Each structure stands twice: as structure tokens, then as C-alpha cells.
Amino acid sequence: MNATVSAELGLRLVVPDRTTVPLLAGLSYTADDPYAIRMAFHVGNDEPVEWIFARELLTVGIVRRVGDGDVQVWPARADGERTLNISLTSPFGQALFEVPLPPLTEFLHRTYELVAAGRETDFMDLDDELTNMLWSS
């Protein structure tokens, strides 16, 4: 089964002086990798920068602060609209993004229609996953 949910999302990069820079991000979710959401940030003309998030992290982040380490997510308001803040830290620096909630929640809703919460393992081939892990070590 190769079912995929995707969306393009306009979001804002918050720069140090607290102004924001509009960006486009592509979101994708596949039943083949049911715990992960891929977010590709389009920055300039370069290849998009891709981050992989746990679907549950983005879902929980809508209602409360969650995450530790490199990825933190929390609800906020920006200019009167409900947003999700995503803070990313890498060896290259830190970035804070404001994501408008309505298109993100619509995307998440479609991922849960494809693979219901708690049913993720139904979509995984555990033997195949174990083989991949053992061969890569």
C-alpha cells in the first residue's frame, strides 16, 4: 500500500530581530512510514532542507509544549491567529518557525484518516524493518 498525504504550507521563519520571513514548506506522510511526517523547507533556490518529525510530536504540540533536544513544538498566537511554533536546532544553528494552525491541522487530520492513531504497526512490515536495522549495523 503506497498511500500518501501531502500539502504545501506557507509558514514564517522568525529571524533574530523578531521580524518574519515567509517560506513555503512541503509536508508529506506515507502509510509505509506511519510514525513520521516529512517537512521540506524551500529556502531560496537551493535544494529543500528536509526534517522528519514524529506525527505525534506535531499533534501534541498543538495543545502543549512538547519535545526536547533538537526539536521543540508549542502552541502560540501570532497577529491574532493560532499558530504552532517549531524550534529546530542543528550543528548549523537554530531556527524558529511559525506555522498557521488551520492548514496544519487539516493535513494532520488527513494523515489520521489514512492511518488511525494506535494502528501504525498495522502498516509496518516488522520483519523487513528488523532486517534493515540488522544489515545497516
Tab-separated table of C-alpha atoms in Angstrom:
chain	number	residue	atom	x	y	z
A	1	MET	CA	0.000	0.000	0.000
A	2	ASN	CA	1.523	3.272	-1.081
A	3	ALA	CA	-0.958	5.799	0.238
A	4	THR	CA	0.420	9.306	0.669
A	5	VAL	CA	-0.924	12.557	2.091
A	6	SER	CA	0.818	15.776	1.091
A	7	ALA	CA	0.313	19.519	1.384
A	8	GLU	CA	2.094	22.784	0.750
A	9	LEU	CA	2.133	25.120	3.703
A	10	GLY	CA	3.020	28.783	3.962
A	11	LEU	CA	4.904	29.439	7.191
A	12	ARG	CA	7.172	32.088	8.643
A	13	LEU	CA	10.788	31.953	9.745
A	14	VAL	CA	11.290	34.188	12.800
A	15	VAL	CA	14.615	35.999	12.483
A	16	PRO	CA	16.615	37.455	15.410
A	17	ASP	CA	15.038	40.928	15.308
A	18	ARG	CA	11.603	39.226	15.616
A	19	THR	CA	10.563	40.026	12.053
A	20	THR	CA	9.365	37.108	9.977
A	21	VAL	CA	10.307	35.788	6.559
A	22	PRO	CA	7.617	33.894	4.614
A	23	LEU	CA	8.611	30.407	3.455
A	24	LEU	CA	6.964	27.510	1.714
A	25	ALA	CA	7.170	24.004	3.159
A	26	GLY	CA	6.062	20.750	1.618
A	27	LEU	CA	4.558	18.229	4.026
A	28	SER	CA	4.305	14.532	3.240
A	29	TYR	CA	3.122	11.451	5.068
A	30	THR	CA	3.023	7.863	3.859
A	31	ALA	CA	1.392	4.788	5.327
A	32	ASP	CA	4.706	2.988	4.678
A	33	ASP	CA	6.370	5.160	7.356
A	34	PRO	CA	3.373	5.715	9.651
A	35	TYR	CA	5.098	7.466	12.560
A	36	ALA	CA	6.862	10.159	10.511
A	37	ILE	CA	5.972	13.411	8.795
A	38	ARG	CA	8.498	14.856	6.386
A	39	MET	CA	8.708	18.629	6.093
A	40	ALA	CA	10.791	20.092	3.263
A	41	PHE	CA	11.615	23.776	3.711
A	42	HIS	CA	12.164	25.674	0.463
A	43	VAL	CA	14.886	28.224	1.160
A	44	GLY	CA	15.985	30.258	-1.840
A	45	ASN	CA	16.926	28.335	-4.978
A	46	ASP	CA	18.809	25.572	-3.178
A	47	GLU	CA	17.537	22.059	-2.674
A	48	PRO	CA	14.872	21.972	0.045
A	49	VAL	CA	16.042	21.241	3.586
A	50	GLU	CA	14.148	18.228	4.928
A	51	TRP	CA	13.339	17.478	8.544
A	52	ILE	CA	11.477	14.416	9.772
A	53	PHE	CA	9.070	14.820	12.679
A	54	ALA	CA	7.158	12.294	14.712
A	55	ARG	CA	3.495	12.750	13.763
A	56	GLU	CA	2.586	12.576	17.458
A	57	LEU	CA	5.005	15.434	18.251
A	58	LEU	CA	3.205	17.821	15.889
A	59	THR	CA	-0.198	16.631	17.112
A	60	VAL	CA	0.574	17.080	20.826
A	61	GLY	CA	2.355	20.394	20.133
A	62	ILE	CA	-0.959	21.925	19.074
A	63	VAL	CA	-2.166	21.788	22.696
A	64	ARG	CA	1.006	21.947	24.811
A	65	ARG	CA	4.779	22.376	24.656
A	66	VAL	CA	6.451	19.112	23.703
A	67	GLY	CA	9.835	17.859	22.557
A	68	ASP	CA	13.327	18.116	23.858
A	69	GLY	CA	16.705	18.369	22.271
A	70	ASP	CA	16.768	19.398	18.622
A	71	VAL	CA	13.026	19.731	18.030
A	72	GLN	CA	10.538	21.577	20.237
A	73	VAL	CA	6.940	22.407	19.374
A	74	TRP	CA	4.366	24.558	21.187
A	75	PRO	CA	1.093	26.414	20.558
A	76	ALA	CA	1.137	30.210	20.203
A	77	ARG	CA	-0.645	33.213	18.732
A	78	ALA	CA	0.825	35.496	16.109
A	79	ASP	CA	-1.091	38.578	14.963
A	80	GLY	CA	-4.272	37.154	16.480
A	81	GLU	CA	-4.081	33.809	14.674
A	82	ARG	CA	-3.395	30.472	16.353
A	83	THR	CA	-0.047	29.087	15.291
A	84	LEU	CA	2.286	26.241	16.056
A	85	ASN	CA	5.870	27.209	16.870
A	86	ILE	CA	8.531	24.758	15.743
A	87	SER	CA	12.057	25.291	17.034
A	88	LEU	CA	14.818	23.344	15.254
A	89	THR	CA	18.417	23.149	16.410
A	90	SER	CA	21.230	21.608	14.398
A	91	PRO	CA	25.028	21.899	14.356
A	92	PHE	CA	24.473	24.695	11.793
A	93	GLY	CA	22.313	26.854	14.045
A	94	GLN	CA	18.779	27.310	15.310
A	95	ALA	CA	15.565	28.249	13.523
A	96	LEU	CA	12.106	29.160	14.804
A	97	PHE	CA	9.098	28.721	12.531
A	98	GLU	CA	5.510	29.923	12.966
A	99	VAL	CA	3.052	27.587	11.276
A	100	PRO	CA	-0.594	28.683	10.825
A	101	LEU	CA	-2.776	26.125	12.577
A	102	PRO	CA	-5.736	25.601	10.177
A	103	PRO	CA	-3.786	24.141	7.216
A	104	LEU	CA	-1.562	22.091	9.545
A	105	THR	CA	-4.491	20.571	11.452
A	106	GLU	CA	-6.246	19.806	8.149
A	107	PHE	CA	-3.099	17.967	6.965
A	108	LEU	CA	-2.787	16.062	10.268
A	109	HIS	CA	-6.478	15.121	10.103
A	110	ARG	CA	-5.908	13.584	6.659
A	111	THR	CA	-2.930	11.571	7.986
A	112	TYR	CA	-5.123	10.128	10.760
A	113	GLU	CA	-7.806	9.247	8.195
A	114	LEU	CA	-5.122	7.278	6.332
A	115	VAL	CA	-3.583	5.641	9.438
A	116	ALA	CA	-5.557	5.938	12.671
A	117	ALA	CA	-3.679	6.693	15.907
A	118	GLY	CA	-2.612	3.430	17.513
A	119	ARG	CA	-2.842	1.496	14.224
A	120	GLU	CA	0.607	2.448	12.898
A	121	THR	CA	2.091	-1.032	13.402
A	122	ASP	CA	-0.611	-2.473	11.106
A	123	PHE	CA	1.136	-0.657	8.249
A	124	MET	CA	4.680	-1.763	9.021
A	125	ASP	CA	6.480	-4.914	7.936
A	126	LEU	CA	8.354	-5.639	11.166
A	127	ASP	CA	10.463	-8.415	9.606
A	128	ASP	CA	11.578	-6.030	6.875
A	129	GLU	CA	12.315	-3.264	9.419
A	130	LEU	CA	14.431	-5.634	11.554
A	131	THR	CA	16.339	-6.863	8.511
A	132	ASN	CA	17.109	-3.261	7.510
A	133	MET	CA	18.329	-2.404	11.024
A	134	LEU	CA	20.487	-5.513	11.303
A	135	TRP	CA	22.054	-5.043	7.869
A	136	SER	CA	22.833	-1.376	8.454
A	137	SER	CA	24.777	-2.036	11.666
